[in-house]
Every structure is written in structure tokens, then in C-alpha cells.
Short mmCIF file of C-alpha atoms in Angstrom, two decimals:
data_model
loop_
_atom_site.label_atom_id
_atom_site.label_comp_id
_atom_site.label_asym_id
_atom_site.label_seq_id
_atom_site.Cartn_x
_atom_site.Cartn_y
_atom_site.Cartn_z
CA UNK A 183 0.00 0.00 0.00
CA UNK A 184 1.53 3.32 -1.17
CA UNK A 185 1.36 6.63 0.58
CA UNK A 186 -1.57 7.54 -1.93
CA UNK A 187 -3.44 4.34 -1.36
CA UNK A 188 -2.80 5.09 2.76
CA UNK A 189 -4.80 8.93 2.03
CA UNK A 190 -7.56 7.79 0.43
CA UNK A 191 -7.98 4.98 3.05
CA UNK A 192 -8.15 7.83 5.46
CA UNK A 193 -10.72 9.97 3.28
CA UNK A 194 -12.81 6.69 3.40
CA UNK A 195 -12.49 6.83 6.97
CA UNK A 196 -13.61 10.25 7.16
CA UNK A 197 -16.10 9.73 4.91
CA UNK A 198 -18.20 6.80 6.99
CA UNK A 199 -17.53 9.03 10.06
CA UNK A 200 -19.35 11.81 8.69
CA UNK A 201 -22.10 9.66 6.82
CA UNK A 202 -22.24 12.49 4.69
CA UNK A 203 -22.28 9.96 1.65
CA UNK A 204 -19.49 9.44 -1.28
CA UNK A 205 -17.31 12.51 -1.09
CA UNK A 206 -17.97 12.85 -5.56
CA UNK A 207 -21.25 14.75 -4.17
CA UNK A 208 -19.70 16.91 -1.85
CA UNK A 209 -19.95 20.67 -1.65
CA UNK A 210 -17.66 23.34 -1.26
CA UNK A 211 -19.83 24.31 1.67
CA UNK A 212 -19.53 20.04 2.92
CA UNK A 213 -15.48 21.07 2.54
CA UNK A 214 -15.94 24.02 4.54
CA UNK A 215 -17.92 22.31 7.31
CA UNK A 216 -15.79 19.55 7.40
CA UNK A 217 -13.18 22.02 8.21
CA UNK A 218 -15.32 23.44 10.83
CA UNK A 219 -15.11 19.66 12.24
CA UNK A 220 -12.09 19.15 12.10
CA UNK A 221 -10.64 22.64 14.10
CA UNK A 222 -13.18 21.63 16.60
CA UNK A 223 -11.68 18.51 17.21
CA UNK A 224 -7.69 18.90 16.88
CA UNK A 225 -7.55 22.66 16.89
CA UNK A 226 -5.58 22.22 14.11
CA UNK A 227 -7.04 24.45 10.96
CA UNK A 228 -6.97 22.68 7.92
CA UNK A 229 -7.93 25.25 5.25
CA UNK A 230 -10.75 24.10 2.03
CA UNK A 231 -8.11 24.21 -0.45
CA UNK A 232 -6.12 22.20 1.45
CA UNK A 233 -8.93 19.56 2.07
CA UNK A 234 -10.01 19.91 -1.43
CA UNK A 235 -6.58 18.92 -2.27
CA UNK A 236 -6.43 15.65 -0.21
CA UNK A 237 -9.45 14.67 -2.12
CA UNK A 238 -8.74 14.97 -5.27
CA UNK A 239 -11.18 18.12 -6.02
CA UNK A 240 -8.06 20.28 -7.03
CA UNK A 241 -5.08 18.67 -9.24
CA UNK A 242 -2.62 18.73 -7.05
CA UNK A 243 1.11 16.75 -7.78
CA UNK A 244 2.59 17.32 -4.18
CA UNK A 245 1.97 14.94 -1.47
CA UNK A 246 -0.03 16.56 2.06
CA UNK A 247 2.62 17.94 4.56
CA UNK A 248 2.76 15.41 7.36
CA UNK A 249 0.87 18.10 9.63
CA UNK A 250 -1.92 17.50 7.23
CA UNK A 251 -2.00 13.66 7.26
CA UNK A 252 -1.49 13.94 11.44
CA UNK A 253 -4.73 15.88 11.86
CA UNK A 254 -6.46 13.65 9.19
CA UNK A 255 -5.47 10.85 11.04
CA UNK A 256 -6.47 12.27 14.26
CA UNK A 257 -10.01 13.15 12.88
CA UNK A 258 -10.38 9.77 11.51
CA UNK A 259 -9.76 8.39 15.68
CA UNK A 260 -5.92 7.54 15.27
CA UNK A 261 -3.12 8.84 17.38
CA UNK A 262 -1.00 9.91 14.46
CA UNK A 263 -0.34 9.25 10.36
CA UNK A 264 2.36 6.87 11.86
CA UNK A 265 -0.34 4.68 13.74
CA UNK A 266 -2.82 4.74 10.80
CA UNK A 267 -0.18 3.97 8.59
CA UNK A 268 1.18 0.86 10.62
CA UNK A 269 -2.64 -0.66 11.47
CA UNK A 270 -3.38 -0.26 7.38
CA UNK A 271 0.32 -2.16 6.44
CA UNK A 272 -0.90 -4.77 9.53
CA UNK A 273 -3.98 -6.05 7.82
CA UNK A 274 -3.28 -9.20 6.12
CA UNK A 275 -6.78 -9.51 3.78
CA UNK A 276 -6.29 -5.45 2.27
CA UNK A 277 -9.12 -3.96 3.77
CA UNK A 278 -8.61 -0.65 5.64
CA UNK A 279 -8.81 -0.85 9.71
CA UNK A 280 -11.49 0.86 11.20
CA UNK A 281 -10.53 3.28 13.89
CA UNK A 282 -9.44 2.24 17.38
CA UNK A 283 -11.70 1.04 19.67
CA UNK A 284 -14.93 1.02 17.18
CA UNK A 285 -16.18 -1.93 14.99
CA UNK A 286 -18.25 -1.70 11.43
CA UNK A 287 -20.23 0.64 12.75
CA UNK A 288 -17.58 2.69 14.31
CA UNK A 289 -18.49 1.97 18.04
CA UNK A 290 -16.79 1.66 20.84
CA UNK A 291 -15.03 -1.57 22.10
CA UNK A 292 -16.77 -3.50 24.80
CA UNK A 293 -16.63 -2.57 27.76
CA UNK A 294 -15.48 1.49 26.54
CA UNK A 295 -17.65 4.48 28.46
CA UNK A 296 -20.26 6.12 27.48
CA UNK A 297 -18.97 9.54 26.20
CA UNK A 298 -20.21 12.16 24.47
CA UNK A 299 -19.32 14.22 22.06
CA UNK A 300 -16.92 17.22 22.35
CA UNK A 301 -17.97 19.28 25.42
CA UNK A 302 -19.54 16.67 27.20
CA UNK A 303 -16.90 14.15 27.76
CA UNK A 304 -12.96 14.41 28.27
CA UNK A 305 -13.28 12.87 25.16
CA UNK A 306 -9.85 11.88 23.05
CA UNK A 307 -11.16 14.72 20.62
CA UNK A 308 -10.54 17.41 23.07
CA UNK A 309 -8.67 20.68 21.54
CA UNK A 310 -5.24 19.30 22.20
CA UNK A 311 -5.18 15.82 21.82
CA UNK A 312 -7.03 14.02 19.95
CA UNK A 313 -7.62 10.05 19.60
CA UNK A 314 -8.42 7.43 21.86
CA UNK A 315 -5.29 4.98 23.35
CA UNK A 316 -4.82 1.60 21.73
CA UNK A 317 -3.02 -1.13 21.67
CA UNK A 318 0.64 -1.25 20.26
CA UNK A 319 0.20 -3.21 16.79
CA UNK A 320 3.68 -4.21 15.18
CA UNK A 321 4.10 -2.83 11.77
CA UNK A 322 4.41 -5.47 8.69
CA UNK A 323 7.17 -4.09 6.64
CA UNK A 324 6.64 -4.22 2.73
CA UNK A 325 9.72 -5.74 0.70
CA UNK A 326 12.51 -3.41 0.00
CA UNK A 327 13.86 -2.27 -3.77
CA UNK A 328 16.06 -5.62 -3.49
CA UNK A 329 13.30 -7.95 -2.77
CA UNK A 330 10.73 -6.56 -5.05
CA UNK A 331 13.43 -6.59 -8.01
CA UNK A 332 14.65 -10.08 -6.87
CA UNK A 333 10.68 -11.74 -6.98
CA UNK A 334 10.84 -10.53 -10.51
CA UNK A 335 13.90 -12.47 -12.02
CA UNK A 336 13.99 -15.45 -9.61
CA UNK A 337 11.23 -18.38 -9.48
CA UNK A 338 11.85 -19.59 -6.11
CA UNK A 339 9.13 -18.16 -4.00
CA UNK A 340 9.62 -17.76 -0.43
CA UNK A 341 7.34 -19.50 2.23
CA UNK A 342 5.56 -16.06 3.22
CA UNK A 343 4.77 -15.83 -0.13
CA UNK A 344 3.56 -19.36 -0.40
CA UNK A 345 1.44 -18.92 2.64
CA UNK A 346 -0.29 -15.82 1.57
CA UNK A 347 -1.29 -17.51 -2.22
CA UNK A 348 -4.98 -19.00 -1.60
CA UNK A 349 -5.59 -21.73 -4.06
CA UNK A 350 -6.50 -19.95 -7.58
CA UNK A 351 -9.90 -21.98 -8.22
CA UNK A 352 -11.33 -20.71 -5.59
CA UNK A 353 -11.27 -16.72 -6.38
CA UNK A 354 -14.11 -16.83 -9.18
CA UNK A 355 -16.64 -18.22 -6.03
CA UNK A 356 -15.44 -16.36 -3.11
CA UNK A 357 -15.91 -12.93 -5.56
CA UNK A 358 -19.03 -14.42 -6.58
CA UNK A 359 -20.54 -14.24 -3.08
CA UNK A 360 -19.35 -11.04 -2.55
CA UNK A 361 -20.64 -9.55 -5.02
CA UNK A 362 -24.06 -11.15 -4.37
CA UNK A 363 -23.53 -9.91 -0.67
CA UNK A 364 -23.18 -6.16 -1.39
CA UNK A 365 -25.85 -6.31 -3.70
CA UNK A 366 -28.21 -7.90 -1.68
CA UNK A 367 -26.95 -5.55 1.18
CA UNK A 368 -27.54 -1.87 -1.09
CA UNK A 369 -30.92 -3.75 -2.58
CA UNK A 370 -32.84 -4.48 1.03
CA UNK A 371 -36.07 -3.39 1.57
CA UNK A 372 -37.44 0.17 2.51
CA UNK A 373 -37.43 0.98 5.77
CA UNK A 374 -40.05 1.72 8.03
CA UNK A 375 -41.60 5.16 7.93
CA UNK A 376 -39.34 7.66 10.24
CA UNK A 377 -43.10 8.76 11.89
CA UNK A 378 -42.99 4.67 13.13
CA UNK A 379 -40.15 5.76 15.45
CA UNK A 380 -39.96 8.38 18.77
CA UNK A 381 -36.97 10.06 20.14
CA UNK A 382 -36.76 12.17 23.72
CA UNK A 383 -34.13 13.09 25.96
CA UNK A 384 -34.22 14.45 29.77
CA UNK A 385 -31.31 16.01 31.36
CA UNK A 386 -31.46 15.34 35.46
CA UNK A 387 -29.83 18.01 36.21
CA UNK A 388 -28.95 21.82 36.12
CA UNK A 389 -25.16 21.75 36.07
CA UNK A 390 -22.13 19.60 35.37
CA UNK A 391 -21.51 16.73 35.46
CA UNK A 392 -25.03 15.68 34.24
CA UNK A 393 -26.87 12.57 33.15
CA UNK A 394 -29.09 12.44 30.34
CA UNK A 395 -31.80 10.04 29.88
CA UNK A 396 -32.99 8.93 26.21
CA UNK A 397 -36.09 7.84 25.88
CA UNK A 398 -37.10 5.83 22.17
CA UNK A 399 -39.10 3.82 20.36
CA UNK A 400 -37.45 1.81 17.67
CA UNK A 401 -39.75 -1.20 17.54
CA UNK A 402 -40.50 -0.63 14.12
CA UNK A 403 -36.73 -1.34 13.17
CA UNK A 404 -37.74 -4.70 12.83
CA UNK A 405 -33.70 -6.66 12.22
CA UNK A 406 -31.86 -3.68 11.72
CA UNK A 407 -29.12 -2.33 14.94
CA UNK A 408 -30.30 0.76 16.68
CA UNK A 409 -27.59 3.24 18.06
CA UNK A 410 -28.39 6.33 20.13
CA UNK A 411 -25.58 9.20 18.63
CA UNK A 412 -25.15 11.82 20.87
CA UNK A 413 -23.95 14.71 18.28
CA UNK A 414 -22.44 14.59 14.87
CA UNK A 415 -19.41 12.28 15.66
CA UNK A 416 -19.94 8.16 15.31
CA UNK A 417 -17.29 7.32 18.18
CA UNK A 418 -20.26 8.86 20.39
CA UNK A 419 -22.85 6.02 18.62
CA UNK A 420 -23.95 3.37 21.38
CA UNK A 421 -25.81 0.31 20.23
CA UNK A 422 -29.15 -0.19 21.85
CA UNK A 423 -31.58 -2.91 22.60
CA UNK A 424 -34.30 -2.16 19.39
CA UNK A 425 -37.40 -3.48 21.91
CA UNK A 426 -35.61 -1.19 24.51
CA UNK A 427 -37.01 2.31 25.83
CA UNK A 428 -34.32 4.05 27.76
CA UNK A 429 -30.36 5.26 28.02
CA UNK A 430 -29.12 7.23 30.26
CA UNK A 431 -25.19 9.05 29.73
CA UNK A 432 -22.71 11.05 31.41
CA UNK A 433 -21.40 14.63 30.58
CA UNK A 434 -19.20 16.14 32.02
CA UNK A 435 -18.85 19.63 30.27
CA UNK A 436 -21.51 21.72 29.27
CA UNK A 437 -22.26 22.24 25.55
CA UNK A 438 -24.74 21.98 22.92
CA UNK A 439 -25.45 18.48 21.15
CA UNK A 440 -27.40 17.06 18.62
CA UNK A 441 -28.87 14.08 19.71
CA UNK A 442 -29.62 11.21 16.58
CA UNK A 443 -31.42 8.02 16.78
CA UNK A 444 -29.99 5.48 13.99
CA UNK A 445 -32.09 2.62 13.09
CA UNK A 446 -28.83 0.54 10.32
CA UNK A 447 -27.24 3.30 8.57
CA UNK A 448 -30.12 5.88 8.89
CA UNK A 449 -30.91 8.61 11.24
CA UNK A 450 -34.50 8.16 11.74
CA UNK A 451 -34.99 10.96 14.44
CA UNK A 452 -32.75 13.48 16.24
CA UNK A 453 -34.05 16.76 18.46
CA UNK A 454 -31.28 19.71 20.02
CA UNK A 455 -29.97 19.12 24.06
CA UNK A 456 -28.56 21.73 25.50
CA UNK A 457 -26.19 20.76 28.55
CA UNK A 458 -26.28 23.97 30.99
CA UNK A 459 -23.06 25.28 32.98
CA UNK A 460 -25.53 26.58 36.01
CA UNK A 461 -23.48 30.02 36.10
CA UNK A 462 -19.29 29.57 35.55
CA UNK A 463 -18.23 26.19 35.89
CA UNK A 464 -14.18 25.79 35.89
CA UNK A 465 -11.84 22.50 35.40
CA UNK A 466 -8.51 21.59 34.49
CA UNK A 467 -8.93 18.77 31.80
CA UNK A 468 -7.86 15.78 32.63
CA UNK A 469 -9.15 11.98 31.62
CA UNK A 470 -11.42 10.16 32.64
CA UNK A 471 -13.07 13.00 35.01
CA UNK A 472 -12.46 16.22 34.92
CA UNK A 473 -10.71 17.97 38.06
CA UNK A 474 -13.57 20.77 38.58
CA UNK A 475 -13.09 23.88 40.99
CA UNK A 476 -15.68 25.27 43.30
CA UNK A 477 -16.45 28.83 42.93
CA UNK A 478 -15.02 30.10 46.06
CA UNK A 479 -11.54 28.66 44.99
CA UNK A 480 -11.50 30.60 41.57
CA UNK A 481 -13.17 33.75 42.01
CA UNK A 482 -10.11 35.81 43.15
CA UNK A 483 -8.76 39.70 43.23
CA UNK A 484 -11.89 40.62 40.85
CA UNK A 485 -11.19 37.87 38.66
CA UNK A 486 -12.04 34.35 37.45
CA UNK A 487 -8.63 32.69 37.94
CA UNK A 488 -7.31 29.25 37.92
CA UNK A 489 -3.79 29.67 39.47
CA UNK A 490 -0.79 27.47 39.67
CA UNK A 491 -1.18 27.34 43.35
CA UNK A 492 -4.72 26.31 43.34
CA UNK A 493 -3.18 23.38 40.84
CA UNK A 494 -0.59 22.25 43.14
CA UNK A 495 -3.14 22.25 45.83
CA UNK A 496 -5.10 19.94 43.82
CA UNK A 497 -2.01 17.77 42.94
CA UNK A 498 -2.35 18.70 39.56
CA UNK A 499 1.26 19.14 37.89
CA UNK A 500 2.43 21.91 34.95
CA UNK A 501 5.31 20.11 34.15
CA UNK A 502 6.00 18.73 31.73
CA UNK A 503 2.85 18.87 30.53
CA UNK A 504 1.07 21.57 31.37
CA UNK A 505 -2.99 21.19 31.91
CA UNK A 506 -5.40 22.51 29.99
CA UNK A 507 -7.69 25.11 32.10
CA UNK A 508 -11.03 25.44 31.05
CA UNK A 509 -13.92 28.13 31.74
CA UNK A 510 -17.16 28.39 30.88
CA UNK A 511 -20.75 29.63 30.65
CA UNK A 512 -23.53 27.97 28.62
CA UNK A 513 -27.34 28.55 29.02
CA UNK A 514 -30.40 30.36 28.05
CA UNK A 515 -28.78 33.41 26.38
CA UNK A 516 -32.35 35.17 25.17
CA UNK A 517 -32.25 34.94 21.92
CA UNK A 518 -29.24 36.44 20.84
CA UNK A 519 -28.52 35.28 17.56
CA UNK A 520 -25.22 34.94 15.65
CA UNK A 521 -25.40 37.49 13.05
CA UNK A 522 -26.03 40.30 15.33
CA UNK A 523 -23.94 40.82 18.32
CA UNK A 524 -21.18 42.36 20.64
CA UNK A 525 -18.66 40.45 23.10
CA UNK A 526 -15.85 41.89 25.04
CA UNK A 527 -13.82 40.16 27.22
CA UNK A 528 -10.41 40.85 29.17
CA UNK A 529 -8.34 37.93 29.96
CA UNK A 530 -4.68 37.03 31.13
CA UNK A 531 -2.49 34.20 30.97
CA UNK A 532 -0.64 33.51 34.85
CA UNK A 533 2.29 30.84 33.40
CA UNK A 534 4.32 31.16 30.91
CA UNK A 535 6.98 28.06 31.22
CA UNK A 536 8.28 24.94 29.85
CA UNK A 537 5.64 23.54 27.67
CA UNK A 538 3.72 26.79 28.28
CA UNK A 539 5.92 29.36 26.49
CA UNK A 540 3.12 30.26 24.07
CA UNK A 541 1.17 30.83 26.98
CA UNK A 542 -1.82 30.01 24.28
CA UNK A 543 -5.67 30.74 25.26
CA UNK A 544 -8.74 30.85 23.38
CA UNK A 545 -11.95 32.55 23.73
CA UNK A 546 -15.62 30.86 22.60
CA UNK A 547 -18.67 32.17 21.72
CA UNK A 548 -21.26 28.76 21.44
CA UNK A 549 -23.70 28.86 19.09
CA UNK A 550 -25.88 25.74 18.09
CA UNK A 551 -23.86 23.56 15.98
CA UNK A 552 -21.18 26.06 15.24
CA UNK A 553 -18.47 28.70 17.49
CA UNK A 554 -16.67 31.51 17.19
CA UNK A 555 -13.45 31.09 18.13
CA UNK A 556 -10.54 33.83 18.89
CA UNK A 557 -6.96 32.76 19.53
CA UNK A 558 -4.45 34.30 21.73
CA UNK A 559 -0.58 33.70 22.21
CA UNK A 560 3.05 35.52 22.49
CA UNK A 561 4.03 36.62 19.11
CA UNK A 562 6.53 34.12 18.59
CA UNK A 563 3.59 31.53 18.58
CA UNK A 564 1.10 33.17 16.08
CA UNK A 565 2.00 31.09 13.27
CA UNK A 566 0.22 27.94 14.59
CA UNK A 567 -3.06 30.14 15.11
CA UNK A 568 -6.43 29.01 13.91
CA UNK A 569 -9.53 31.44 14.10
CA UNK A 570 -13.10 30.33 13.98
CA UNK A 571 -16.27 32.62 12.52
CA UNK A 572 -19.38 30.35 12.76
CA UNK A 573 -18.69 27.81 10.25
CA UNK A 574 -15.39 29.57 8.57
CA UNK A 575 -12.05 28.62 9.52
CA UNK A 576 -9.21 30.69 8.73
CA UNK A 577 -5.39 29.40 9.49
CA UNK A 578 -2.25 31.67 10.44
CA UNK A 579 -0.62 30.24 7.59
CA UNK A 580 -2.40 31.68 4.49
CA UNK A 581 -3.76 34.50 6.77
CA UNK A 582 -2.63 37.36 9.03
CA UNK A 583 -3.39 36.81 12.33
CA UNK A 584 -0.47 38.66 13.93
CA UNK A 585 -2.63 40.96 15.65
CA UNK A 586 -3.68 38.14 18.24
CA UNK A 587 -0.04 38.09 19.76
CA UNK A 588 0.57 40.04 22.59
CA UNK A 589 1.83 40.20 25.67
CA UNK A 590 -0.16 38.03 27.54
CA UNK A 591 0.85 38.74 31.09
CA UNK A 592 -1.61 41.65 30.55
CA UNK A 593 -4.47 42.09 30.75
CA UNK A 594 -5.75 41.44 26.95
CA UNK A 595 -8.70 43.26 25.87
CA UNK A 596 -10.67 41.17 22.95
CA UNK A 597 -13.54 42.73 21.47
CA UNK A 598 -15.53 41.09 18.58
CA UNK A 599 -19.16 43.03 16.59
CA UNK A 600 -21.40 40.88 13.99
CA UNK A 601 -23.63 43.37 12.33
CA UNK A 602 -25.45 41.90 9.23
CA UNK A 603 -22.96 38.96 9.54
CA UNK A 604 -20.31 41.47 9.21
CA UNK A 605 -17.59 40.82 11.40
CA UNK A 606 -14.75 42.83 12.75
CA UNK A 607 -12.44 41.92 15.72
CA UNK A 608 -10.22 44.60 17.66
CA UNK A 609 -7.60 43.08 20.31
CA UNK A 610 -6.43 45.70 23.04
CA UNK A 611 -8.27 48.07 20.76
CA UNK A 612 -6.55 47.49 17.78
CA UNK A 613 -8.58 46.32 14.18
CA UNK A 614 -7.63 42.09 14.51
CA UNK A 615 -9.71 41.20 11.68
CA UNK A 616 -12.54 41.24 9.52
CA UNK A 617 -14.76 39.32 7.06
CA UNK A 618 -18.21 37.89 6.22
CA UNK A 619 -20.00 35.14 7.65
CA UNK A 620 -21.35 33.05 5.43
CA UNK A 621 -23.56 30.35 6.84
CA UNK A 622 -26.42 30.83 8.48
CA UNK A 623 -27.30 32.45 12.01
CA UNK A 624 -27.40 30.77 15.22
CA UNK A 625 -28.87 31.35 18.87
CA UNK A 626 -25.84 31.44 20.69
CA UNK A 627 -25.94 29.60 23.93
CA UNK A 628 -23.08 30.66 26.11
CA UNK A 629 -19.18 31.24 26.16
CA UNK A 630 -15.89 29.85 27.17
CA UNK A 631 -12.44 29.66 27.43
CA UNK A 632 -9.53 27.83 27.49
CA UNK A 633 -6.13 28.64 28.82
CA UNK A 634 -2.92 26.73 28.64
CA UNK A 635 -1.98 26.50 32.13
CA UNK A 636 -3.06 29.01 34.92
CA UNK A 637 -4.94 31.84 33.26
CA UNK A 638 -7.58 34.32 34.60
CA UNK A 639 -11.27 36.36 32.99
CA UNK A 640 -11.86 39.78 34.64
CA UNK A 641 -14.90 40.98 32.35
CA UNK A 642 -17.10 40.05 30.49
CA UNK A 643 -20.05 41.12 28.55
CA UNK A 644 -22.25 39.63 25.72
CA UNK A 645 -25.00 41.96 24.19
CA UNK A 646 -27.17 42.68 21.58
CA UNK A 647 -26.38 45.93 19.18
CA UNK A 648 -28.12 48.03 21.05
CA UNK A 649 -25.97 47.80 24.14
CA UNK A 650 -28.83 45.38 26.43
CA UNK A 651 -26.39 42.75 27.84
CA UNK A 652 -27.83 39.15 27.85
CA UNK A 653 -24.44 38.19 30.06
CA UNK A 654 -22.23 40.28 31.85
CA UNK A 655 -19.40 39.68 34.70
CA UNK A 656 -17.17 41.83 36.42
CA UNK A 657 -16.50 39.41 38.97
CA UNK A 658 -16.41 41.58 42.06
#
């Protein structure tokens, strides 16, 4: 298997992840949400040209950079190119591997957790990190130059190859019934009418962590697998008993979800949940539960802060690796809508070592099914930048972003205005940026951030154009 064979095994991958069907009938607007998808889950932007590119939309003679096959392979639920690259060489029959820890139908190994999607799991897709541990797999090395030349011009075949020659009669019947498989597969019946089926969810909570409860009706699936999905991503698809009623799962961050009820291949239902912070809520990330902070311990000095103390007191190390720090607020946020708003926000990073020399944050705006996202780092780091508008992502490397480094020991002002989906972004009162959305709007439903280490919020304020605040902080 060449390196071009290895990508489009990957694209497939991606592919049945999304269940978006074949990518031939993509979009550009499927390209640009897929990039969407993919920032969300690596923080790593991979522009439309670029993705365009991988698929074969745009002639292209180079190879992807081996940051682009990394964050493919991440998306796809690997832990790098190298480990989807050694679990493709491993099987023996050609068929690409599924991802780690699902099965056909990308689920979970036995035995996994329940965890949702994104915000309401430490999921392996958080912004870091992405992709779930596995088991080592040893890597079957293909022939070299020598060997490959050699089977040419010498008729002694070696036992491996011996071994892996079935006996030639008996190709013609094994393609026969393969053939008669997949088309008796794609050529099954109609299923039963989507109104045959129900779909219902109840949160038992108002805060985090929070169980849900899922309430169905799939009787009518008659032999086909039913799987409650919990947003758009498969690894969050859990198999259910069809003449079952109820499943109840864990989050343990706040977030908006799309919840999907798939009777075989189909989603036959699927409704909005939101998952409410009850006020700020702040954690350090950390698997399988987050470490979470009671308010007393973080509201400091007229601030929100998380600091490196309040980490050590919680045996919670910075070194080497330092922890990400996350903050948020999601809830009813009346109305306000996407296209038409102002946020302003002062923030601080409060470490700036080792691993942490960036000292890289980010600030959210949630909106259902889509974020705003503004990044924030020392100079020195702005090249590895990704900004978020809705559903647009834009990269630091075919954009300038330099206007999000600063000095991040201060206090950094970030201001961002949508009017008529016009957006412009100012940081410490400076023009940042500016452009159009292009999707549509969305009820936004809260705000976060995320800091690098030990980082603090002083202000805060969300508001319609008119200056009426839906959320606003000071923190005193």
C-alpha cells in the first residue's frame, strides 16, 4: 500500500464518520464544514483548499505535509499518520482498519464508556489531543527495492509468499458471493416510515456533570441495529436494545449536542440538548473526570482565575505537561442570535513556562452547531493560530493573524461586533480582523475559554447591538 493508497484509506475513513455519503457529491460548503469539524476537534485548521486537495477536487502533484496527514489521522480516531499507517500495512486480507476502539459501525469496544461528544466528555477529541489509546500493533514491513526486483527475475518463491497464495480456483466463487452480498446488502427493503419511530431526551440536572436520559421507540426497526448518537461524531454512537425504551449518559462539560437516533445506517430521528453550565463552571482537563473547581476557589482579586497554586493544591502538575484550564458559561442566552452581536472580554495568561511558552488561550462564543473562536498567544507563537467565525475557519498560515499576539501577562482586551454577519475583531483596541459570515445564524448559547496553564477572565459582557447585555461579569 503506497502513501496515496494510505490517504484515500483515510478519506474513506472520514467519509463513513461523517455519513455524509461518497465525497464525488460533496460541496464546497460540505469542505468548509468539514473544516469546521475538524478545528473543533484537533484545533488544528486545515484550510478548504487544502482539504479539497487531499481529495482529489483540485489537481494537485505534491503529497499533504505530514501536519496535514497527522490531523487527518487524528479526525479519523488515530493517534498519528504513523499509527494509521502501521494498522493499514498490519492487515493481512487489504481492507482498511477501522478506527481504534470502534467496529463496522464505528463503536466503541466493549466494555469502553459512554462519552459524548466534544464538550460533554474528556473525550480523546478534546482541543489538544485528539484520539483514543490503543493497543501497540507491530508494523508489517513491505519488501525493499532488493526484494521486489529479486521476486521478478527469480522463481523460487519464499514460504511467506507461499502462505499468503490461496488456491486460484477458488477466487471466481469467493468474488461471486461477494458480489451477491453487497448487492443484496444496497438492494434491502425500505425501511419503516421515520413517523414509526420516537426520540426524547431528559437532562437530570442543572449543572455539570449531568446525566441524560434517552427515551425511544425503535420497535419498528424490525432486524436492523439501533444506536443512540449523541452529536455529529460516530465514536459517540452506542448500540441499543431495538425493543428497549431508555439510556441514560454522562457529561461532564456543558455544551450543545445534537442528539440522533440510527435505526442501520439511517438517522430516523434526532431533536437539540442543550447541557447547561448553572453560572461559571471551571476544570482543568484531565481523563477520565475532569478535576472541577468550586467557585469560592476561583473567584479571586476581581477575577475568574485558575492559578498554579490552586493546581498544586489539587495535585495537579504543569510540568512537563502543562494542563489545559477550562472556563465556561452555557445557558439560556435570550435569543441572541449569531449574526447580530457584541462580546468583550479581558483575559490574562498567569504561566508562561516549559511547555507553556506560548502561553496560548482561546476565547468561545457557542452557538448551536457552530463557534466563534478567537486565539491568543506571544508573538513568537502566532503562526500555529487558527480562528473560527461560525462555520469559517481561517489558518495563520495563508492568513494574518499577527494581531492576536501580545503580551499576555496583561491584561488582553478582545472585542468582537457581527452586524449583518459582518464581522470585525479589535484586540487591546486594535482592528484584529474582519470578514463575512457566510452560513447561516445561530442562537448562541453561552461562552468559554480555554487557557494553557493558569490563566484568569476579569470581564465580560455579551450583548445585543443596542448595548442590552444578555451576560455580563465583572466578577467583584
Amino acid at each position: 500500500m503506497n502513501k496515496n493508497d494510505l490517504q484515500q484509506a483515510c478519506c474513506a475513513l472520514i467519509e463513513r464518520k461523517l455519513g455524509w455519503g461518497h465525497s464525488d457529491d460533496w460541496q464546497n460548503q460540505d469542505f468548509e464544514t468539514l473544516s469546521a469539524k475538524i478545528f473543533e476537534e484537533t484545533q488544528v485548521v486545515l484550510s478548504v483548499s487544502t482539504l479539497k486537495r487531499v481529495w482529489g477536487k483540485v489537481k494537485y502533484d505534491s503529497l499533504p505535509s505530514l501536519t496535514t496527514l497527522n490531523t487527518l489521522a487524528v479526525f479519523a480516531g488515530f493517534e498519528s499518520w504513523r499509527e494509521f499507517r502501521q494498522r493499514q500495512l498490519h492487515q493481512d486480507d487489504g481492507e482498511f482498519s477501522h478506527a481504534p476502539g470502534s467496529d463496522d459501525m464505528g463503536l466503541p469496544e466493549t466494555g469502553a464508556p459512554a462519552m459524548p461528544i466534544d464538550e460533554s466528555q474528556p473525550a480523546p477529541d478534546v482541543s489538544v489531543e485528539s484520539g483514543a489509546a490503543t493497543r501497540p500493533v507491530s508494523e508489517k514491513r513491505p519488501p525493499s527495492d532488493f526484494q521486489a526486483a529479486n521476486a521478478h527475475t527469480h522463481k523460487a518463491v519464499s514460504p511467506r509468499t507461499k502462505k499468503a497464495h490461496p488456491a486460484w480456483y477458488l477466487v471466481p466463487g469467493i468474488l461471486a458471493v461477494l458480489i451477491l452480498a453487497g448487492w443484496m446488502y444496497n438492494n434491502k427493503g425500505p425501511a419503516a416510515p421515520k413517523s414509526s419511530f420516537s426520540f426524547s431526551s431528559e437532562p437530570l440536572s442543572n449543572g455539570i456533570p449531568n446525566s441524560v436520559i434517552f427515551r425511544y421507540d425503535a420497535a419498528a426497526a424490525g432486524g436492523d441495529s439501533v444506536f443512540i448518537q449523541q452529536s455529529w461524531d460516530p465514536r459517540r454512537r452506542f448500540a441499543v436494545p431495538p425493543n428497549g425504551h431508555t439510556y441514560t449518559s454522562m457529561y461532564y462539560y456543558p455544551g450543545y449536542f445534537r442528539a440522533k437516533l440510527i435505526v442501520g445506517k439511517e438517522i430516523v430521528k434526532e431533536h437539540d440538548l442543550l447541557i447547561p453550565s448553572d453560572g461559571w463552571l471551571a476544570a482543568a482537563d484531565q481523563k477520565p473526570v475532569p478535576v472541577y473547581f468550586t467557585r469560592d476557589e476561583v473567584r479571586k482579586d476581581s477575577a475568574l482565575r485558575v492559578t498554579a497554586a490552586l493546581l498544586q493544591n489539587k495535585n495537579i502538575p504543569v510540568q512537563p505537561q502543562v494542563p489545559e484550564i477550562r472556563i465556561y458559561n452555557i445557558g439560556d442566552m435570550k435569543g441572541l442570535r449569531s449574526d447580530n452581536f457584541v462580546f468583550e472580554t479581558e483575559l490574562r495568561s498567569e504561566y508562561g513556562q516549559g511547555s507553556a511558552i506560548c502561553q496560548k488561550a482561546a476565547v468561545l462564543i457557542h452557538c448551536e452547531n457552530s463557534i466563534f473562536l478567537f486565539p491568543l498567544s506571544i508573538p513568537g507563537c502566532v503562526a500555529e493560530m487558527g480562528l473560527m467565525l461560525n462555520d469559517k475557519a481561517v489558518s495563520a498560515k495563508t492568513a494574518d493573524l499577527s494581531a492576536f499576539g501580545c503580551n499576555m501577562n496583561e491584561w488582553v482586551k478582545l472585542r468582537c461586533e457581527v452586524r449583518d454577519k459582518k464581522v470585525r475583531i479589535w484586540v487591546n483596541r486594535k482592528p484584529a480582523y474582519a470578514d463575512a459570515l457566510t452560513s447561516e445564524a445561530n442562537n448562541i448559547v453561552g461562552v468559554s475559554y480555554r487557557f494553557e496553564g493558569p490563566g484568569a477572565v476579569n470581564a465580560v459582557k455579551l450583548a445585543r447591538l443596542d448595548g442590552t447585555a444578555v451576560l455580563e461579569e465583572t466578577f467583584e
